[in-house]
Coordinates of C-alpha atoms and ligand atoms in Angstrom, one line a residue:
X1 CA 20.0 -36.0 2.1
X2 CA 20.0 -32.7 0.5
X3 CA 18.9 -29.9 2.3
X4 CA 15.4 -28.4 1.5
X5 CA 15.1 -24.2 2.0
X6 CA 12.4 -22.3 3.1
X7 CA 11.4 -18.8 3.1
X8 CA 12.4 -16.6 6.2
X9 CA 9.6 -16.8 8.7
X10 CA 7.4 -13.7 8.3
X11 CA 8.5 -13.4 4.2
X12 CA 5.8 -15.0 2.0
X13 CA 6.5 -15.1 -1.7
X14 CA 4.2 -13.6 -3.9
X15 CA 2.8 -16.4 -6.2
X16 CA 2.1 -15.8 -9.8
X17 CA -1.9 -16.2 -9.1
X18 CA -1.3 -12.8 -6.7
X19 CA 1.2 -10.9 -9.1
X20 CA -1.9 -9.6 -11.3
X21 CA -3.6 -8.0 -8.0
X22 CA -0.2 -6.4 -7.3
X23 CA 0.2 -5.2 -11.0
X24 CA -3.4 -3.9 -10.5
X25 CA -2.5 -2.0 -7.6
X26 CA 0.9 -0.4 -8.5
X27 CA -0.5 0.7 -11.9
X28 CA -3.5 2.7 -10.6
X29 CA -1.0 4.2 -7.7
X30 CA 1.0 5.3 -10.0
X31 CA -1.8 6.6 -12.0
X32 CA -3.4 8.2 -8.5
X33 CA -0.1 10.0 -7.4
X34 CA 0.5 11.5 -10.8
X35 CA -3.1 13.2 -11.1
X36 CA -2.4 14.6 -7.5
X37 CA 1.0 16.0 -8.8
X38 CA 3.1 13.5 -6.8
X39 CA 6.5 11.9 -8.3
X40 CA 8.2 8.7 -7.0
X41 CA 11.3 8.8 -4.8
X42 CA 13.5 5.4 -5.0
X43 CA 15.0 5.0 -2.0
X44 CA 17.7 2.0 -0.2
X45 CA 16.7 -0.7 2.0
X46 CA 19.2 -0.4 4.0
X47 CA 20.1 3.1 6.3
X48 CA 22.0 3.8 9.5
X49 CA 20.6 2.3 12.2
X50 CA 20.9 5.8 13.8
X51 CA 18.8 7.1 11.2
X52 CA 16.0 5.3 12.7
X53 CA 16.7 6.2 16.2
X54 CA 16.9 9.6 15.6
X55 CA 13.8 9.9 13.7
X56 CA 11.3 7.1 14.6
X57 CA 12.6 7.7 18.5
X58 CA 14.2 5.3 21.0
X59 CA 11.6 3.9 22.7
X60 CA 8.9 3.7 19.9
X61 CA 7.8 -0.5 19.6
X62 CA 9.6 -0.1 16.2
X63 CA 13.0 0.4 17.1
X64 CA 12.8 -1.7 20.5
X65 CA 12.1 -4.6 19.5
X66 CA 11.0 -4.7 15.5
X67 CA 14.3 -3.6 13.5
X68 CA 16.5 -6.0 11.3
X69 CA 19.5 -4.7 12.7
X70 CA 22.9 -5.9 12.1
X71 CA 27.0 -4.5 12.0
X72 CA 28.2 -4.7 8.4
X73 CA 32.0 -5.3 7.4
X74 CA 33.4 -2.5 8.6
X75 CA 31.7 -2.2 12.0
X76 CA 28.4 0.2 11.3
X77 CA 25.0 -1.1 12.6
X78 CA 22.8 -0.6 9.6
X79 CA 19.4 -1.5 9.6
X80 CA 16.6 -3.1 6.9
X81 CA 13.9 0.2 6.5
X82 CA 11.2 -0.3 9.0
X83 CA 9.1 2.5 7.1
X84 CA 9.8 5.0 4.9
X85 CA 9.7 8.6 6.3
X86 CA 13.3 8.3 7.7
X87 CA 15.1 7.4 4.6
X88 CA 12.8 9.7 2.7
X89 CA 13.5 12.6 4.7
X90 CA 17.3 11.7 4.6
X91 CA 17.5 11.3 1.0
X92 CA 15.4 14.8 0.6
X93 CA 18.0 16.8 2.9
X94 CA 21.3 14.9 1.5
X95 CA 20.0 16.0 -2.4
X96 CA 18.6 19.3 -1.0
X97 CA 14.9 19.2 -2.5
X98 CA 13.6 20.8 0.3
X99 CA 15.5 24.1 -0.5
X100 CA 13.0 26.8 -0.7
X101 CA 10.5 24.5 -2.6
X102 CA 7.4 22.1 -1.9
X103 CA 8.0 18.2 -2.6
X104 CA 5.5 15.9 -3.0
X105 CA 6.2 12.8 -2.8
X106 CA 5.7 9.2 -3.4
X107 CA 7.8 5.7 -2.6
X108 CA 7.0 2.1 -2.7
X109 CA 9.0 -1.5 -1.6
X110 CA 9.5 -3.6 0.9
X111 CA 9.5 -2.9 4.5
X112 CA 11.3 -4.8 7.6
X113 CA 9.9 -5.6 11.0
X114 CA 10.9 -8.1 13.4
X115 CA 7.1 -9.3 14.5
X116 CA 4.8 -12.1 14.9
X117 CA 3.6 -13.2 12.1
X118 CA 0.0 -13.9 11.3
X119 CA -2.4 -13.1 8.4
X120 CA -2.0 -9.4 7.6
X121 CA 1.3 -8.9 9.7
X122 CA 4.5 -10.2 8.2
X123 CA 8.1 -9.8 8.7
X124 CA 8.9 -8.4 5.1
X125 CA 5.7 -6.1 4.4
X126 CA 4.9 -3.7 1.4
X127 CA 4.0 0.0 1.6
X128 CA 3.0 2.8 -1.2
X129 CA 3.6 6.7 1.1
X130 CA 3.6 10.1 0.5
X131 CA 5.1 12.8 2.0
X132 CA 4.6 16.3 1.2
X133 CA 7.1 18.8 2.2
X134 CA 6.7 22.7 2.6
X135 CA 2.5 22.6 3.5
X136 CA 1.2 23.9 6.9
X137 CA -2.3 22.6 5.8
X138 CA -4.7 21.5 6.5
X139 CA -5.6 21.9 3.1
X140 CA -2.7 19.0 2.5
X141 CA -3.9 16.8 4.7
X142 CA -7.2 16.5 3.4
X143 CA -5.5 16.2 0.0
X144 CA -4.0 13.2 1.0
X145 CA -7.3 11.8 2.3
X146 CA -8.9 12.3 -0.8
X147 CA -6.6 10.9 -2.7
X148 CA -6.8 7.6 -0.4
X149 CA -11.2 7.8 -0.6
X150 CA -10.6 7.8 -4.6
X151 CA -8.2 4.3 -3.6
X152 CA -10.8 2.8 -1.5
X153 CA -13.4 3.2 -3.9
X154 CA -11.2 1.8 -6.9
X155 CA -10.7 -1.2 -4.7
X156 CA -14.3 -1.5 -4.0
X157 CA -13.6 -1.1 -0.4
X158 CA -14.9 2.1 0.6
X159 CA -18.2 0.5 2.7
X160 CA -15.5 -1.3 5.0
X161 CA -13.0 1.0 6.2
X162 CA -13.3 4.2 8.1
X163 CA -11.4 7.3 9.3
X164 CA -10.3 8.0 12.2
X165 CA -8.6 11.3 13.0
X166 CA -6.8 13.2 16.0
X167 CA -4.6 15.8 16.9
X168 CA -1.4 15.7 19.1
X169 CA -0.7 19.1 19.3
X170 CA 2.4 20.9 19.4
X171 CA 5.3 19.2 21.3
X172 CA 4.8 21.8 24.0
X173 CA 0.8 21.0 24.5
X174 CA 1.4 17.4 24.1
X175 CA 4.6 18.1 27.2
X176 CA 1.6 19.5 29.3
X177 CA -0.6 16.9 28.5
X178 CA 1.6 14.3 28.9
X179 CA 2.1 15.3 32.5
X180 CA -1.1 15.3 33.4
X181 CA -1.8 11.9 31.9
X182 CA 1.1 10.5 33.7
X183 CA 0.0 11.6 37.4
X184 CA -3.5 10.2 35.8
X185 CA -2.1 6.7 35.1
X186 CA 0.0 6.3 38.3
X187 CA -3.2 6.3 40.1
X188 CA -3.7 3.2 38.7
X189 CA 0.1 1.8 38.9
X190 CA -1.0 -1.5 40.2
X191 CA -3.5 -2.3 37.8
X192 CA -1.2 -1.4 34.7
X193 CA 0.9 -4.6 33.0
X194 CA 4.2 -4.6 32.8
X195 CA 4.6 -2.9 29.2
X196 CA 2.2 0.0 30.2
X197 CA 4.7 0.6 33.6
X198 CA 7.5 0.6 31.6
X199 CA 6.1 2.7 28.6
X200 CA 4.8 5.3 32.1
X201 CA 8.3 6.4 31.8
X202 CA 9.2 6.3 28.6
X203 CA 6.5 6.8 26.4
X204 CA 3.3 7.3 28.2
X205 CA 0.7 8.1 25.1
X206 CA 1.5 5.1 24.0
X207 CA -0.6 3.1 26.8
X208 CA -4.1 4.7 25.1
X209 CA -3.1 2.4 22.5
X210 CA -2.8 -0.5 24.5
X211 CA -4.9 -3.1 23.0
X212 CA -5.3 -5.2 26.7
X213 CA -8.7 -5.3 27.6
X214 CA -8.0 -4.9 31.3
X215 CA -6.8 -1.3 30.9
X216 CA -10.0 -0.4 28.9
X217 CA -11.7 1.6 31.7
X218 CA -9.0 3.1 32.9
X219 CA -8.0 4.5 29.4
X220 CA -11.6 5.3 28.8
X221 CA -11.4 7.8 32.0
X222 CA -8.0 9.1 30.7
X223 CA -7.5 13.4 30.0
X224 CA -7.9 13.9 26.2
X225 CA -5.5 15.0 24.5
X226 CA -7.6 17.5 22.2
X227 CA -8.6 18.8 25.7
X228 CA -4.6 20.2 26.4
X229 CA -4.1 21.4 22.7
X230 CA -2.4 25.2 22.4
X231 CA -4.9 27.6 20.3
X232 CA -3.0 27.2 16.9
X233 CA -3.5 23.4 16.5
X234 CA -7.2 23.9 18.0
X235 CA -7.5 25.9 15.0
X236 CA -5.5 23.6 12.7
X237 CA -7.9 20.4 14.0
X238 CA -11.0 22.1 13.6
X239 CA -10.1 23.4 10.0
X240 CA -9.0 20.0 9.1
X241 CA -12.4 18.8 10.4
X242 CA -14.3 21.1 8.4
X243 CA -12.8 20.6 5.2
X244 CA -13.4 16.5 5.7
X245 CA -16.4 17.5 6.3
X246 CA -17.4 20.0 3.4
X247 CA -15.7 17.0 1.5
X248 CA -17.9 14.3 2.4
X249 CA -15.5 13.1 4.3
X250 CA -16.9 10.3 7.1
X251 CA -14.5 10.2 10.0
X252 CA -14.4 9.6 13.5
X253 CA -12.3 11.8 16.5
X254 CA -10.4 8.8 18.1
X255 CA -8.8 10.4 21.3
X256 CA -6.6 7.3 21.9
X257 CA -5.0 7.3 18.4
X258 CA -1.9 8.2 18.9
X259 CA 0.6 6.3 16.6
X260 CA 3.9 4.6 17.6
X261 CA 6.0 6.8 16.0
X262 CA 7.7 9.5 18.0
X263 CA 8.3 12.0 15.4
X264 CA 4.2 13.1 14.9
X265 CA 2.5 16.5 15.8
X266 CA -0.9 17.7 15.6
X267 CA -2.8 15.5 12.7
X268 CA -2.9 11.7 13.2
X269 CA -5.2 9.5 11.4
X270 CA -5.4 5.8 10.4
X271 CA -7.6 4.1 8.0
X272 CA -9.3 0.8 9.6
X273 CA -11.3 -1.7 9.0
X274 CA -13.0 -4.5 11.1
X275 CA -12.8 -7.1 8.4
X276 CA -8.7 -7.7 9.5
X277 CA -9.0 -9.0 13.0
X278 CA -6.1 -7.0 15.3
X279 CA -4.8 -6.2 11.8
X280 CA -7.1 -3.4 11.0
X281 CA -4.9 -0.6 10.5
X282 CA -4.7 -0.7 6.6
X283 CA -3.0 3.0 6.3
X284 CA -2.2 5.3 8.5
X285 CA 0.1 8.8 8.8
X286 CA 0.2 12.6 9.9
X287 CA 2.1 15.7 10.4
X288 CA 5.6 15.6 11.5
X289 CA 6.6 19.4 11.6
X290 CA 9.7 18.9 13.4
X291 CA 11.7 15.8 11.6
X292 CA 13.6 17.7 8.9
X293 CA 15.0 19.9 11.6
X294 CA 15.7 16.9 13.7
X295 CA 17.7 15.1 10.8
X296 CA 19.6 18.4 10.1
X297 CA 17.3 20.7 7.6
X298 CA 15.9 23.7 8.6
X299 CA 12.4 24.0 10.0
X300 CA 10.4 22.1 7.4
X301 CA 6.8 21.3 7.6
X302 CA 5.8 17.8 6.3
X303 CA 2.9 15.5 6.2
X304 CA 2.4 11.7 4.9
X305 CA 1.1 8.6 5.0
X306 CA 2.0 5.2 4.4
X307 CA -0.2 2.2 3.2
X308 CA 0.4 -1.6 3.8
X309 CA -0.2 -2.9 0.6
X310 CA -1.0 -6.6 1.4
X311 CA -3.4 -5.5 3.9
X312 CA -5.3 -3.2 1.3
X313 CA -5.3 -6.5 -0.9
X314 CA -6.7 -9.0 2.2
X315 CA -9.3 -6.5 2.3
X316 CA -10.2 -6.3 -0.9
X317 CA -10.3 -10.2 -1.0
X318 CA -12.6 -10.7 2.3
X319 CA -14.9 -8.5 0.5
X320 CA -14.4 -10.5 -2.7
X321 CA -14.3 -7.8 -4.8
X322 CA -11.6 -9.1 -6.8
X323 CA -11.0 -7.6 -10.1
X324 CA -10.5 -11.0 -12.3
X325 CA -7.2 -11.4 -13.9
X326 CA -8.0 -11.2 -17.4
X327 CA -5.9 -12.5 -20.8
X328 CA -7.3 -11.9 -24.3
X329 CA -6.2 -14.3 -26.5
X330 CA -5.1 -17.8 -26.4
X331 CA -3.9 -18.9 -30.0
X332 CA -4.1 -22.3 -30.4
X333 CA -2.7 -24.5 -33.3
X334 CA -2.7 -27.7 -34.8
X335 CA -1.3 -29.2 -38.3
X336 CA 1.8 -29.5 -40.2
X337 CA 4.6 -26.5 -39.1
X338 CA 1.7 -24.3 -36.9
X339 CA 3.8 -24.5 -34.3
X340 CA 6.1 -22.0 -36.2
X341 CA 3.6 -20.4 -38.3
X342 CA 1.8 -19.4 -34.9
X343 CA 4.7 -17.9 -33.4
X344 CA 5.2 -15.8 -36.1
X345 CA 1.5 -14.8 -36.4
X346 CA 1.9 -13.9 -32.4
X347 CA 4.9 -11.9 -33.5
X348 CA 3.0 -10.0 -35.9
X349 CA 0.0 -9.3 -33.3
X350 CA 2.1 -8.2 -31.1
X351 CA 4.1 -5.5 -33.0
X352 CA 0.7 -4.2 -33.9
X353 CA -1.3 -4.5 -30.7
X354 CA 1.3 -4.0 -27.7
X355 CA -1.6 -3.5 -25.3
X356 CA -3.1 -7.0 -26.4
X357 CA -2.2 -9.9 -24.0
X358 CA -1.7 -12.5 -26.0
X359 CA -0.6 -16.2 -24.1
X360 CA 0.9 -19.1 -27.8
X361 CA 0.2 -22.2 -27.0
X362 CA 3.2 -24.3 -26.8
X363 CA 3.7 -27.9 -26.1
X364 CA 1.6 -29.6 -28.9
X365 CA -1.0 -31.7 -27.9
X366 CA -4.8 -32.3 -29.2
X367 CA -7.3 -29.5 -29.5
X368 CA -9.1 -30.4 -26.5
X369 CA -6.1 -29.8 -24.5
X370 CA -5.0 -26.6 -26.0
X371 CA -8.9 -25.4 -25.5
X372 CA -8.8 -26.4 -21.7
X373 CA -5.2 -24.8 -21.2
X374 CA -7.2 -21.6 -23.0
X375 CA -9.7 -21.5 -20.7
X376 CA -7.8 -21.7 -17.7
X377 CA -5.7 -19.2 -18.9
X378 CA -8.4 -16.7 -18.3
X379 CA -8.3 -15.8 -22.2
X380 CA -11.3 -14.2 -23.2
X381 CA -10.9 -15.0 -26.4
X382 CA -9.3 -18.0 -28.7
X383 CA -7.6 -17.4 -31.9
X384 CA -7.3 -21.2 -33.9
X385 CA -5.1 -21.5 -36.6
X386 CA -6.0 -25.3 -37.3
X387 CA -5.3 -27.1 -40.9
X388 CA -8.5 -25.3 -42.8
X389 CA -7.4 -22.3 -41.5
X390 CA -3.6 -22.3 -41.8
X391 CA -4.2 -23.5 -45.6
X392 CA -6.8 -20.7 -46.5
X393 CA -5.2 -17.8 -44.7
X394 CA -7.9 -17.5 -42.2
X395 CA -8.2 -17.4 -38.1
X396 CA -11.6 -18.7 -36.1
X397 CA -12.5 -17.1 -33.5
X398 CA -14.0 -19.0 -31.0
X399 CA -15.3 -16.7 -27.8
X400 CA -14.1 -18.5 -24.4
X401 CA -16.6 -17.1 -21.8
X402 CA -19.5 -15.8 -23.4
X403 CA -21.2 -18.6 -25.0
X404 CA -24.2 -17.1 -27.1
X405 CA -21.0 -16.1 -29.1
X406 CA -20.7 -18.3 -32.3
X407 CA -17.3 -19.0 -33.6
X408 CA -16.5 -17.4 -36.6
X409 CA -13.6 -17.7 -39.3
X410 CA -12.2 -14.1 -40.6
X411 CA -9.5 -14.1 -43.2
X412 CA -6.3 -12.7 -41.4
X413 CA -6.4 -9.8 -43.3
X414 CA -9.6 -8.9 -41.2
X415 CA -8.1 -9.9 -37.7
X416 CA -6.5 -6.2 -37.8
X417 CA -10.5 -4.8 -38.0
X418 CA -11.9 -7.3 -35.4
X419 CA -8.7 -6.3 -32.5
X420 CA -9.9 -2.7 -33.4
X421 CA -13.7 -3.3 -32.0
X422 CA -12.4 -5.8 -29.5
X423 CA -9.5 -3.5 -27.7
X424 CA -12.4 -0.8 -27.9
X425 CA -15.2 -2.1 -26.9
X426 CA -14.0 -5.2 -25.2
X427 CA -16.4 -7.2 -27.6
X428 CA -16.8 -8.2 -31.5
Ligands
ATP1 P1 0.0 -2.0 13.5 O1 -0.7 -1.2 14.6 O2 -1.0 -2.9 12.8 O3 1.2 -2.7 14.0 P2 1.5 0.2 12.7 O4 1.0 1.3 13.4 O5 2.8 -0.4 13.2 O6 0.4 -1.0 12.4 P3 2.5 1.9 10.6 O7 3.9 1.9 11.1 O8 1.7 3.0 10.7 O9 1.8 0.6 11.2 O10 2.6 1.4 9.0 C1 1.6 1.8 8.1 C2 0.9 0.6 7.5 O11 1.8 -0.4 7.1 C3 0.0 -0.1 8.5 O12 -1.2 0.6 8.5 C4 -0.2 -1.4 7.8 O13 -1.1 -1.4 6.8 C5 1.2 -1.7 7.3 N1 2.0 -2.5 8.2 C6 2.7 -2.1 9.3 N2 3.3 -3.2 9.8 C7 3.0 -4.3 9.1 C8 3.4 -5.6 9.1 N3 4.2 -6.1 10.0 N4 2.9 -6.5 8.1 C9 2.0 -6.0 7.2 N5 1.7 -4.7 7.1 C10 2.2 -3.8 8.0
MG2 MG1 3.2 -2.1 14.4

């Protein structure tokens, strides 16, 4: 028997039927990051797993336990991108754009993380980030999270997902406060699981984001961190709060956000949802004032954020506010030689309309088959070239979803006028 494959655990296909939502999506990013000023950066899937390390930080969740990691040919452990700062701020530093100038920046693909899957968390992921180099902000950050409120509300989302905000500090404050939370959390060594003894060591802030219900109190009595911050990102905070606010902003001081990634510093915020289960998080990012230097720049202030792209797309689905994939034409024919005749009329539409989406039938069959094919097509429209029409140089038009629409017959000289008012104004 022949072997059957299967896809990789944890990396789905994309299906046609979802391509279109994708599309969607990539066009108006790329249409969003431009009006803010921000050009794309195209970056490898693969880096040094070192690069990771380094950046992301040893005992982050991430490079524990999620990375693709593997030794290629000649002996170096490489690993598939689990995000994108690290390879953005590598590429940056190795083609020097952060010389004296401010980036912004934008990069999209696939993403790698060795998890459970479930609806919403996969094992091959998408994201869209930014990252700005060169700003101090605030005035960036908020940039960034206007530019995500204008996203939300193209998605139709907006009434479903919320803000929340903190601020880490600098890495000295968050030293002093990281002390204090530690001798706060051993009082309660015995009542900790195992991952929050372990992360006591290693990476204590990380147990406010401990999602086991058992630890609840205890993190609820826990010092805050905006409590231990040092007067210049007490001042950065509140003027980041002020301009969200000024802005219209909604948002939410979440004392246990903390992110899993090692390399933040003062700003943190995610974007979340309650329509995702345990997969809420649909964006997320922050300042990381100290990564350039840590990769080998010079000291280089930075900010970004990164967006999971299927989760923005769930969401958008749970709340059904699905923009229909649409087609315009469907051009149906039937008689002697239409096969060929409509190819070549398709030809024709095309050179002159290249924003018209145009789907030839092709197969033959009756014209109640072509007409069902048309309408699940999602045409708006049918063009027919049938005998009549093919022998007096004329096209019906027969209107697919609005039905006090008559079908009409225009000579094919006319066709050119009637695109005109359709593409327009999306009717005759
Ligand atoms: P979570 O807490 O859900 O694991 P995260 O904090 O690990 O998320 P980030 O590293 O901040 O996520 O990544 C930014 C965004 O990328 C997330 O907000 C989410 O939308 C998306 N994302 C992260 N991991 C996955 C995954 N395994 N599958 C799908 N999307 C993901
Ligand atoms: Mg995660």
């Amino acid at each position: 028997m022949t072997e059957k494959f299967q896809a990789i655990r944890g990396m789905p296909d994309i299906l046609p039927v979802d391509v279109p939502f994708w599309h969607e999506f990539e066009t108006y990013w790329r249409r969003l990051t431009s009006s803010y000023g921000y050009e794309e950066i195209r970056l490898p899937i693969l880096e040094a797993t070192a690069l990771f390390k380094r950046s992301i930080g040893e005992v982050t969740d991430i490079v524990e336990k999620e990375m693709f990691s593997f030794e290629s040919r000649d002996g170096e452990s490489l690993s598939l991108r689990p995000e994108g700062t690290a390879g953005c701020v590598r590429a940056a530093l190795e083609h020097h754009l952060l010389h004296h100038q401010v980036q912004r920046l934008w990069y999209q693909g696939p993403m790698f993380r060795y998890e459970r899957p479930q609806k919403g968390r996969y094992r091959q992921f998408h994201q869209v980030g930014i990252e700005a180099f060169g700003l101090e902000g605030p005035d960036i950050e908020v940039e960034h999270i206007l530019m995500m409120v204008r996203l939300w509300k193209w998605l139709g989302v907006e009434s479903a997902i919320s803000l929340q905000v903190n601020s880490l500090g600098s890495f000295e404050s968050r030293k002093i406060y990281r002390e204090k939370l530690v001798d706060y959390l051993s009082q309660y060594y015995h009542e900790l699981d195992a991952d929050s003894r372990r992360r006591l060591q290693t990476n204590p802030l990380r147990i406010l984001d401990s999602k086991n219900p058992a630890l609840a109190n205890i993190i609820a009595g826990a010092p805050k961190c905006q409590d231990y911050l040092d007067a210049a990102s007490k001042l950065h905070f509140e003027t980041f709060l002020q301009y969200l606010s000024q802005a219209g902003v909604h948002y939410k001081i979440n004392s246990n956000l903390v992110r899993g990634l090692d390399y933040y510093n003062r700003t943190v915020y995610e974007w979340v949802t309650d329509k995702l289960g345990a997969q809420g998080t649909v964006c997320a990012g922050g300042r990381y004032d100290s990564l350039v230097e840590q990769l080998g720049g010079s000291q280089i202030k930075a900010v970004g954020f990164a967006l999971g792209i299927e989760r923005a797309l769930l969401l958008q689905r749970a709340l059904d506010h699905c923009k229909t994939v649409e087609r315009d034409v469907y051009l149906i024919h039937l008689g002697e030689g239409s096969e060929k005749k409509a190819l070549l009329f398709a030809e024709q539409l095309r050179n002159d309309w290249p924003e018209l989406r145009l789907i030839v039938h092709c197969g033959g069959g009756s014209f109640k088959a072509q007409f069902k094919r048309a309408d699940q097509s999602g045409a708006k429209i049918a063009f027919i070239l049938g005998e009549t029409e093919l022998a007096t140089e004329t096209v019906s038009i027969k209107w697919l979803r609005e039905t006090e629409q008559e079908q009409v017959s225009i000579s094919k000289n006319e066709v050119n006028q009637f695109l005109t008012k359709y593409l327009r104004e999306g009717k005759q």
